[in-house]
XYZ file of C-alpha atoms in Angstrom:
682
model
C -123.743 82.129 102.953
C -125.924 79.179 104.221
C -126.639 78.951 107.863
C -125.584 75.760 109.642
C -128.293 73.944 111.565
C -128.240 74.527 115.277
C -130.215 72.743 117.938
C -132.446 69.698 117.910
C -135.319 71.459 116.167
C -133.242 72.211 113.076
C -131.921 68.615 112.857
C -135.421 67.213 113.300
C -136.760 69.443 110.504
C -133.917 68.417 108.129
C -134.556 64.763 108.946
C -138.304 65.009 108.325
C -137.721 66.852 105.099
C -135.228 64.178 103.888
C -137.620 61.338 104.717
C -140.483 63.075 102.945
C -138.371 63.777 99.837
C -137.016 60.233 99.788
C -140.435 58.778 100.152
C -141.697 60.847 97.262
C -138.798 59.732 95.044
C -139.578 56.072 95.860
C -143.223 56.382 94.898
C -144.135 53.606 92.504
C -140.993 51.660 93.381
C -140.952 50.998 97.124
C -144.550 52.015 97.771
C -147.784 52.674 95.843
C -146.680 50.276 93.181
C -149.284 49.518 90.486
C -150.959 46.190 90.954
C -150.071 43.981 87.941
C -153.339 42.158 88.370
C -155.534 45.234 88.785
C -157.166 44.428 85.417
C -158.607 41.272 86.897
C -161.185 43.364 88.832
C -162.664 44.345 85.523
C -162.662 40.885 83.940
C -165.344 38.204 84.220
C -164.098 35.665 86.728
C -162.393 32.608 85.245
C -162.782 30.628 88.437
C -166.276 29.452 89.297
C -166.881 28.212 92.823
C -170.527 27.995 93.713
C -169.873 26.958 97.325
C -167.659 29.922 97.957
C -170.119 32.364 96.402
C -173.067 31.504 98.641
C -170.935 31.221 101.754
C -171.777 27.530 102.309
C -168.883 25.295 103.235
C -169.465 21.704 102.062
C -168.469 18.936 104.434
C -165.506 16.776 103.407
C -166.764 13.834 105.498
C -168.537 11.523 103.010
C -170.367 9.589 105.726
C -171.805 12.836 107.069
C -172.826 13.947 103.568
C -174.626 10.629 103.038
C -176.503 11.017 106.319
C -177.513 14.558 105.339
C -178.767 13.591 101.913
C -180.201 10.150 102.771
C -178.767 8.611 99.619
C -178.758 4.818 99.252
C -175.855 4.744 96.786
C -172.683 6.756 96.503
C -170.901 6.789 93.111
C -167.305 7.916 93.336
C -165.638 9.041 90.139
C -162.012 9.552 89.251
C -161.570 11.124 85.819
C -158.812 12.871 83.872
C -160.671 13.612 80.627
C -164.244 13.698 81.892
C -165.442 10.356 80.577
C -165.615 8.537 83.972
C -167.319 11.633 85.407
C -169.958 11.519 82.659
C -170.532 7.792 83.237
C -170.975 8.387 86.958
C -173.656 11.021 86.436
C -175.441 8.881 83.848
C -175.454 5.936 86.265
C -176.741 8.122 89.120
C -179.658 9.438 87.008
C -180.552 5.970 85.749
C -180.483 4.429 89.240
C -183.211 6.885 90.174
C -185.262 6.695 86.974
C -185.201 2.848 86.753
C -185.171 1.863 90.456
C -186.148 5.001 92.376
C -182.825 4.729 94.173
C -181.227 7.977 95.337
C -177.542 8.201 94.395
C -174.935 10.698 95.410
C -172.374 11.270 92.580
C -169.139 12.231 94.265
C -165.885 13.695 93.034
C -163.193 11.782 94.900
C -161.251 14.933 95.609
C -164.208 16.589 97.343
C -163.941 14.335 100.355
C -161.326 13.193 102.857
C -160.687 9.603 102.029
C -160.341 8.366 105.587
C -164.041 9.167 106.075
C -165.093 6.309 103.750
C -164.315 4.002 106.636
C -167.508 5.290 108.317
C -169.876 4.573 105.394
C -172.519 2.145 106.672
C -173.273 -1.177 105.137
C -176.715 0.080 104.128
C -175.046 2.281 101.473
C -173.868 0.689 98.221
C -170.510 2.175 97.065
C -169.628 2.385 93.376
C -166.185 3.377 92.047
C -165.778 4.487 88.395
C -162.102 5.294 87.951
C -159.846 5.818 84.979
C -156.203 4.880 84.319
C -154.028 7.050 82.138
C -150.353 7.215 81.281
C -148.390 4.257 82.608
C -150.846 3.090 85.267
C -151.366 6.522 86.776
C -154.550 7.580 88.614
C -156.399 10.769 87.589
C -155.571 13.923 89.513
C -158.767 13.767 91.574
C -158.088 10.086 92.508
C -154.714 10.911 94.102
C -156.172 11.138 97.654
C -157.808 7.728 97.412
C -154.754 6.256 95.672
C -152.358 7.198 98.478
C -154.712 6.569 101.401
C -156.023 3.176 100.323
C -152.571 1.747 99.796
C -151.152 2.913 103.110
C -154.061 3.178 105.586
C -154.770 0.591 108.271
C -158.503 1.010 108.047
C -161.298 -1.477 108.607
C -163.769 -1.477 105.728
C -165.794 -4.507 106.906
C -169.059 -2.548 106.496
C -168.398 -1.540 102.867
C -170.164 -3.249 99.947
C -168.784 -2.023 96.678
C -168.805 -2.428 92.917
C -166.081 -1.071 90.618
C -165.678 -0.113 86.950
C -162.418 0.984 85.293
C -161.581 2.940 82.134
C -158.336 2.184 80.385
C -156.505 1.510 77.190
C -154.946 -1.903 76.430
C -152.233 -0.186 74.330
C -150.690 0.838 77.610
C -148.577 -1.561 79.646
C -150.607 -1.165 82.828
C -154.112 -1.510 81.395
C -156.758 -0.501 83.950
C -154.214 -0.710 86.779
C -155.996 1.893 88.943
C -159.301 -0.032 89.308
C -157.330 -3.249 89.943
C -155.265 -1.638 92.741
C -158.340 0.027 94.260
C -160.222 -3.241 94.349
C -157.312 -5.229 95.739
C -156.784 -2.633 98.483
C -160.470 -2.470 99.382
C -160.579 -6.258 99.653
C -157.458 -6.330 101.773
C -159.169 -3.871 104.212
C -162.212 -6.103 104.516
C -164.580 -4.595 101.980
C -167.042 -6.953 100.194
C -166.870 -6.885 96.395
C -170.307 -7.680 95.018
C -169.532 -8.130 91.372
C -166.500 -8.770 89.135
C -164.664 -5.598 88.147
C -165.975 -4.024 84.945
C -163.389 -2.702 82.460
C -163.551 -0.457 79.349
C -160.955 -0.641 76.627
C -160.495 2.548 74.684
C -157.932 0.902 72.367
C -160.766 -1.026 70.796
C -163.071 1.993 70.641
C -165.355 0.132 73.108
C -165.417 2.418 76.126
C -169.082 3.319 75.686
C -170.297 -0.157 74.847
C -168.242 -1.723 77.646
C -169.901 0.719 80.078
C -173.383 -0.065 78.777
C -172.749 -3.842 79.149
C -171.466 -3.453 82.694
C -174.361 -1.182 83.631
C -176.922 -3.657 82.387
C -175.198 -6.391 84.453
C -175.220 -4.083 87.460
C -178.939 -3.434 87.094
C -179.589 -7.142 86.663
C -177.713 -7.636 89.990
C -180.005 -4.985 91.555
C -183.056 -7.037 90.584
C -181.788 -10.568 91.182
C -179.557 -10.157 94.245
C -180.604 -6.943 96.006
C -184.318 -7.185 95.401
C -184.786 -3.761 93.879
C -187.919 -3.255 91.744
C -187.439 -1.872 88.251
C -189.886 0.720 86.887
C -190.597 2.110 83.454
C -187.954 4.688 82.731
C -189.100 8.344 82.769
C -186.761 11.106 81.648
C -185.720 13.078 84.757
C -183.548 16.112 83.864
C -180.753 17.007 86.251
C -180.710 20.566 85.085
C -183.317 23.290 84.501
C -182.713 25.546 81.490
C -184.961 28.559 81.335
C -184.867 31.788 79.271
C -184.380 35.063 81.139
C -184.812 38.083 78.916
C -184.170 40.450 81.839
C -180.485 39.638 81.705
C -178.183 42.176 79.983
C -175.333 41.247 77.626
C -172.820 42.196 80.237
C -174.319 39.601 82.647
C -173.743 36.667 80.284
C -170.924 34.201 79.731
C -170.508 34.506 76.004
C -167.963 31.710 75.511
C -164.879 32.577 77.542
C -163.540 29.388 79.211
C -164.419 29.052 82.886
C -162.850 26.618 85.291
C -163.123 25.781 88.970
C -160.127 26.608 91.094
C -159.032 22.995 91.510
C -159.166 22.453 87.748
C -156.550 25.224 87.361
C -154.084 23.427 89.649
C -150.808 22.953 87.816
C -151.857 25.238 85.031
C -151.625 28.921 84.212
C -154.717 31.106 83.830
C -156.528 30.869 80.469
C -155.669 33.797 78.274
C -156.304 34.892 74.611
C -152.768 34.268 73.240
C -151.619 35.774 69.952
C -150.638 33.312 67.184
C -147.222 34.719 66.304
C -146.432 32.249 63.557
C -148.117 29.248 61.973
C -146.876 27.080 59.178
C -147.683 23.714 57.605
C -144.785 21.237 58.020
C -146.326 18.879 55.420
C -145.841 21.238 52.491
C -145.616 18.361 49.981
C -148.701 16.489 51.163
C -152.043 17.627 49.805
C -154.386 15.500 52.005
C -152.590 15.929 55.355
C -151.480 18.878 57.452
C -149.024 19.188 60.323
C -149.137 22.592 61.922
C -146.254 24.299 63.750
C -147.932 26.961 65.898
C -146.016 29.640 67.834
C -147.883 31.599 70.500
C -146.883 34.926 72.007
C -146.864 35.352 75.825
C -145.779 39.008 75.682
C -149.152 40.411 76.658
C -149.277 38.282 79.786
C -146.023 38.615 81.772
C -147.462 36.467 84.596
C -147.486 33.448 82.335
C -144.314 31.455 81.606
C -143.329 27.923 80.635
C -140.489 25.420 81.034
C -139.116 23.067 78.410
C -141.172 19.894 78.383
C -144.444 21.574 79.581
C -147.777 21.259 77.766
C -149.867 23.934 76.104
C -153.643 23.582 76.255
C -155.831 24.919 73.457
C -159.497 25.671 73.949
C -161.300 25.082 70.631
C -164.761 26.045 69.420
C -167.238 23.925 67.543
C -167.678 24.348 63.770
C -170.317 26.944 62.805
C -172.124 24.366 60.603
C -172.663 22.014 63.542
C -173.946 24.822 65.797
C -176.426 25.955 63.152
C -177.439 22.336 62.473
C -178.390 21.690 66.113
C -180.256 25.042 66.445
C -182.030 24.388 63.174
C -183.062 20.811 64.180
C -184.379 22.118 67.490
C -186.307 24.869 65.768
C -184.422 27.471 67.866
C -182.418 29.419 65.307
C -184.389 32.564 66.315
C -183.555 31.928 70.031
C -179.790 31.615 69.552
C -178.995 34.794 71.422
C -181.727 34.608 74.069
C -180.208 34.593 77.594
C -180.690 31.382 79.507
C -180.159 30.395 83.162
C -179.036 26.890 84.038
C -179.856 25.520 87.473
C -179.166 22.147 89.107
C -182.239 20.059 90.060
C -180.393 17.304 91.911
C -177.996 19.321 94.053
C -174.948 18.621 91.913
C -172.658 21.406 90.681
C -173.499 23.059 87.406
C -170.423 22.547 85.172
C -171.555 24.919 82.517
C -171.092 28.701 82.884
C -174.390 30.397 83.596
C -176.144 32.651 82.636
C -175.277 32.280 78.950
C -176.991 31.945 75.525
C -177.850 28.943 73.362
C -175.322 29.958 70.725
C -172.557 30.209 73.334
C -173.528 26.849 74.817
C -173.294 25.135 71.484
C -170.319 27.054 70.102
C -167.987 27.045 73.087
C -169.262 25.154 76.160
C -170.436 21.765 74.940
C -168.737 19.068 72.832
C -171.485 18.854 70.162
C -169.157 17.094 67.681
C -168.594 14.077 69.961
C -169.819 10.763 68.590
C -173.275 9.843 69.741
C -173.551 6.751 71.949
C -176.041 4.027 71.119
C -177.756 4.647 74.447
C -178.247 8.319 73.574
C -179.709 7.385 70.209
C -182.181 5.052 71.959
C -183.127 7.774 74.479
C -183.717 10.311 71.692
C -186.430 8.029 70.308
C -188.782 8.982 73.119
C -188.709 12.623 71.926
C -188.970 11.844 68.227
C -191.318 14.243 66.365
C -192.649 11.561 64.030
C -193.365 7.847 64.117
C -190.871 7.292 61.284
C -188.047 9.045 63.137
C -188.853 7.126 66.320
C -188.779 3.753 64.511
C -185.497 4.699 62.819
C -183.768 5.504 66.060
C -185.166 2.403 67.821
C -183.967 0.206 64.944
C -180.515 1.693 64.562
C -179.798 1.493 68.354
C -181.315 -1.985 68.808
C -177.935 -3.797 69.247
C -174.192 -3.124 69.251
C -173.299 -4.508 65.846
C -176.181 -2.678 64.119
C -175.125 0.667 65.614
C -171.417 0.036 64.834
C -172.261 -0.533 61.220
C -174.285 2.674 61.232
C -171.425 4.633 62.735
C -168.909 3.095 60.293
C -170.852 4.540 57.394
C -170.709 8.123 58.717
C -169.457 10.192 61.610
C -172.654 10.894 63.561
C -172.986 13.953 65.826
C -176.204 14.684 67.605
C -177.127 17.339 65.097
C -176.605 14.967 62.144
C -178.522 12.177 63.910
C -181.488 14.452 64.363
C -181.230 15.559 60.741
C -180.956 12.003 59.328
C -183.788 10.653 61.424
C -186.275 13.192 59.991
C -184.974 13.266 56.403
C -188.052 11.456 54.955
C -190.399 13.796 56.875
C -188.644 17.132 57.481
C -189.686 18.653 60.815
C -188.115 20.076 63.972
C -187.347 18.487 67.314
C -189.134 21.237 69.224
C -190.206 18.859 71.978
C -186.603 17.783 72.788
C -185.712 19.440 76.170
C -182.565 21.526 76.246
C -181.808 19.890 79.565
C -181.559 16.497 77.785
C -178.819 17.887 75.482
C -176.946 19.307 78.444
C -177.075 15.862 80.112
C -175.754 13.974 77.074
C -173.254 16.495 75.643
C -169.829 16.405 77.336
C -168.590 19.682 78.602
C -165.955 21.349 76.356
C -162.407 20.628 77.521
C -159.027 21.828 76.316
C -156.676 19.755 74.193
C -153.182 19.316 75.529
C -150.065 19.441 73.299
C -146.395 18.885 74.177
C -144.532 22.158 73.802
C -141.998 21.852 70.950
C -139.741 24.726 71.929
C -137.113 25.463 74.571
C -137.946 28.021 77.252
C -134.253 28.928 77.222
C -134.163 29.670 73.492
C -137.731 31.060 73.116
C -138.948 32.085 76.560
C -141.971 34.091 75.389
C -142.942 32.072 72.317
C -143.927 28.488 73.154
C -144.717 26.352 70.109
C -146.764 23.246 69.502
C -146.759 20.630 66.700
C -150.104 19.111 65.713
C -151.128 16.813 62.915
C -154.538 17.668 61.406
C -156.080 14.410 60.460
C -159.317 12.506 60.422
C -158.802 10.226 63.372
C -160.103 6.697 63.101
C -161.196 4.270 65.786
C -162.082 0.610 65.247
C -165.687 -0.451 65.473
C -166.856 -3.765 66.804
C -167.292 -5.408 63.391
C -163.787 -4.807 62.035
C -164.412 -1.497 60.366
C -163.266 2.044 61.117
C -165.122 5.063 62.427
C -163.754 8.395 61.222
C -163.794 11.320 63.675
C -162.477 14.784 62.708
C -160.149 16.256 65.313
C -161.875 19.247 66.880
C -158.962 21.370 68.077
C -156.604 20.613 65.201
C -159.257 21.522 62.571
C -159.931 24.674 64.599
C -156.249 25.553 64.387
C -156.218 24.730 60.665
C -159.077 27.208 60.213
C -156.794 29.862 61.774
C -154.054 28.885 59.386
C -156.193 29.127 56.230
C -158.259 31.982 57.651
C -161.555 30.040 57.307
C -163.885 32.490 59.009
C -166.941 30.737 57.753
C -166.035 27.355 59.214
C -165.286 28.536 62.756
C -165.959 31.541 64.909
C -162.355 32.723 64.819
C -163.036 36.092 66.497
C -164.236 34.240 69.612
C -166.805 35.396 72.128
C -167.374 39.149 72.080
C -164.457 39.446 69.552
C -162.018 38.508 72.363
C -159.838 36.578 69.857
C -159.642 39.328 67.307
C -156.175 39.639 65.724
C -155.597 35.859 65.352
C -155.699 34.683 68.922
C -156.716 31.471 70.682
C -157.702 30.771 74.288
C -154.825 28.790 75.762
C -152.992 28.016 78.971
C -149.703 26.454 80.069
C -149.889 23.154 81.915
C -146.948 21.950 83.965
C -145.396 18.618 83.092
C -142.775 16.349 84.713
C -141.360 15.450 81.299
C -138.073 17.282 81.799
C -134.428 17.266 80.831
C -132.073 16.098 83.568
C -130.729 18.866 85.802
C -127.145 18.130 84.673
C -126.483 19.056 81.041
C -123.678 16.504 81.038
C -126.183 13.653 81.551
C -126.644 11.379 78.495
C -130.176 11.069 77.165
C -131.965 8.627 74.741
C -135.082 9.978 73.061
C -137.578 7.835 71.204
C -140.407 9.404 69.128
C -142.808 8.769 66.332
C -144.742 11.413 64.424
C -145.480 14.555 66.398
C -143.986 12.763 69.412
C -140.818 14.560 68.344
C -142.285 17.797 69.705
C -140.728 17.904 73.203
C -137.425 16.521 71.883
C -137.105 19.485 69.510
C -137.192 21.672 72.625
C -134.684 19.382 74.436
C -132.226 19.484 71.571
C -132.652 23.255 71.111
C -131.775 23.727 74.753
C -128.726 21.471 74.670
C -127.489 23.281 71.491
C -127.793 26.662 73.287
C -125.763 25.313 76.216
C -123.116 24.034 73.796
C -122.885 27.508 72.178
C -122.221 29.208 75.499
C -119.475 26.671 76.319
C -121.319 24.334 78.648
C -120.475 20.650 78.208
C -123.452 18.572 77.040
C -123.913 14.817 77.378
C -124.461 12.419 74.561
C -127.884 12.420 72.909
C -129.549 9.871 70.639
C -132.857 10.606 68.910
C -134.767 7.645 67.384
C -137.454 9.096 65.194
C -140.115 7.257 63.215
C -142.392 8.559 60.485
C -143.814 7.400 57.153
C -141.136 8.451 54.767
C -138.204 10.809 54.245
C -140.024 13.075 51.792
C -143.556 12.953 53.244
C -143.440 13.648 56.944
C -139.891 13.970 58.297
C -140.819 17.131 60.145
C -138.153 19.561 61.319
C -135.672 17.764 59.078
C -133.575 20.806 58.068
C -133.699 22.265 61.564
C -132.503 19.014 63.117
C -129.601 18.877 60.609
C -128.596 22.359 61.653
C -128.787 21.481 65.340
C -126.671 18.380 64.651
C -123.985 20.581 63.068
C -123.903 22.638 66.297
C -123.802 19.652 68.622
C -121.515 17.596 66.351
C -120.934 14.064 67.664
C -122.917 14.811 70.821
C -126.152 14.258 68.896
C -126.983 11.137 66.871
C -130.242 10.960 64.878
C -131.537 7.525 63.809
C -134.607 7.407 61.575
C -137.161 4.649 60.910
C -139.500 4.990 57.900
C -142.613 2.798 57.764
C -143.498 3.648 54.135
C -140.194 4.311 52.399
C -139.032 2.442 49.298
C -141.356 -0.468 49.936
C -139.972 -1.178 53.392
C -141.514 -0.973 56.847
C -139.110 -0.142 59.594
C -140.149 1.019 63.086
C -138.238 2.700 65.891
C -138.122 -0.426 68.016
C -136.271 -2.246 65.199
C -133.696 0.523 64.986
C -133.182 0.298 68.789
C -132.655 -3.467 68.482
C -130.079 -2.942 65.722
C -128.330 -0.505 68.116
C -128.613 -2.788 71.146
C -124.952 -2.672 72.115
C -124.821 1.115 72.288
C -128.230 1.445 73.969
C -127.466 -1.162 76.612
C -124.142 0.464 77.429
C -125.702 3.909 77.815
C -128.548 2.727 79.940
C -126.590 0.370 82.201
C -123.032 1.623 82.462
C -123.813 5.214 81.558
C -127.041 5.448 83.504
C -128.559 7.489 80.650
C -132.043 9.073 80.901
C -134.652 7.442 78.597
C -137.534 9.398 77.104
C -140.459 8.105 74.940
C -143.030 10.326 73.327
C -145.791 9.316 70.897
C -148.550 6.777 70.708
C -149.098 4.292 73.529
C -148.806 1.408 71.049
C -145.406 2.570 69.968
C -144.292 3.180 73.519
C -145.358 -0.354 74.508
C -143.301 -1.920 71.661
C -140.243 0.183 72.518
C -140.622 -0.696 76.231
C -140.739 -4.393 75.423
C -137.780 -4.193 73.062
C -135.578 -2.350 75.563
C -136.606 -4.543 78.474
C -135.880 -7.692 76.527
C -132.552 -6.308 75.337
C -131.429 -5.302 78.849
C -132.625 -8.565 80.356
C -130.587 -10.582 77.894
C -127.437 -8.487 78.507
C -127.703 -8.703 82.305
C -129.218 -12.193 82.538
C -131.989 -10.946 84.787
C -135.193 -12.684 85.802
C -138.561 -11.008 85.032
C -138.718 -9.796 88.589
C -135.253 -8.183 88.471
C -136.159 -6.546 85.123
C -139.392 -5.130 86.636
C -137.461 -3.753 89.660
C -134.950 -2.027 87.295
C -137.807 -0.476 85.280
C -139.622 0.745 88.377
C -136.401 2.206 89.824
C -135.727 4.080 86.612
C -139.235 5.572 86.685
C -139.136 6.440 90.379
C -135.869 8.351 89.931
C -137.178 10.112 86.802
C -134.519 8.327 84.681
C -137.236 6.902 82.479
C -140.084 9.222 81.408
C -142.925 8.824 78.996
C -145.349 11.311 77.364
C -147.766 9.112 75.460
C -151.373 9.083 74.285
C -153.898 6.459 73.204
């Protein structure tokens, strides 16, 4: 027979025992839980922040920074893809090499924008800013964009010059640089030169920058009294071998990003390719890949319908070997190298690393070579013949355009062609020069073509593998192979010779790619009952596949869905009507809630585009947009989006009898309330 507890001592002992037993049972649940990110301690860091690592906190006051560095020029850059950033650094280096002027190249997001008010009139201010989407500023321009349009600052001491990057296929071509200049002028700043503008739609971004830069330097001489000197190459980086480094110390090709570059995105992870198929099964010369990735190994990563998936490609093996061979450094491919900044700027390339990792994973060695780069290469030419060739081909814009039109020239191929008559190596070409002219490798972003409700752990993308063409200045076309899509195609056909599919240190073994999820505002309305109109051409159908999948799932579980119309344009019914059978099946589920209208541009000798189908359907579209307040979505090329925009605006304006101003107000209200969304590219 058990004894009953008696007295406070017995009760205290029982209580203590119960607490201890309960605590033990809750181990791993309420306490001592395993850290899901414990593995991160054993990984190489993905986030590089030099300022944090050395304990030095950089000032966010640009006027203070200029006083500390004693620079005569500050070049602010706002860039989404890296082009404006590259131009800013090139301009800064050339200001010093040609005029001995010290320039601070500044990321707009590194400084508090209200401090530009204190920049003295002795400092020349240059803005190089890009416009993307429908008149949107780059992410790092957001601070300037909001401050300059709302601040009550006095900028009477500011002297500035501005250059914008844009694409005339978009409705608001170079809007950002225009707004920045108008706002600066309104606050009393002095604009020294007309605004320079680059137009990517004409393939003229590089040449437009060169023309503007030469006009700027002419202004330096004529109006500001600066003396021009003979140009001497001044590297911004020091690249030196260090054989004392061990393999474990090196960045071997894994993507590395600064913390602010990861904003709005997941971590970069080696994601398994779960499925991959070619949607153009009847077309021999074109491929359209449907790629499904598996998030199962990384529970911390998720996505939402309408988000983007970013793929980190690698360069083709042949191009890597070509550059190493031309430099005479094939035997040094795996020698560890350290990269250090010589001008105080941040080193954008992971270091320490190796030459092979630099050329395979960290630099865009397949990018077209600018005319200016070709001219600069001439000074390092190993023979007189190669020097004369480079000087001749880069002499003027039309000559170089004709040269590019004949072949897609990478740096490796240019070095090879220039010495073809007298084979030799470019052993005197500094590695630092290549790091200055090669863009840093960046991911390629794709609209996710699946629904997170239907496939929560397997996001998919849809990508056409094609030889992209851009117009040259003499009416021809320059062919440029797509880097990421050909990299994905190599995975599909298992071309291990063409690309390093195993990745750095075999991290991508088992058919994986480095990828990350990037958040997007391109979303379905919160209410499933809201009517939506979707307009797409080609792979622009990708996010709408996810939208329709999600609505079909809602329909299956008994949730009422609003009306949907999909206008889809492609070449022909047989050639590239992607997801045709799947869309038919979804239409059977959604019945009369989904209407699909097609436009074929190469079918039975006729050319019909989506905007024409919309015009034919004007009564229904007008009713849905005006009376029904439907959401409008456009995804595809900027040129297509512009035509669709114009067609719908003209149609609504005629129905309502509005003025141009009233039509503009309606459009802007639609966009501000997220009732009109676009996901377009150049």
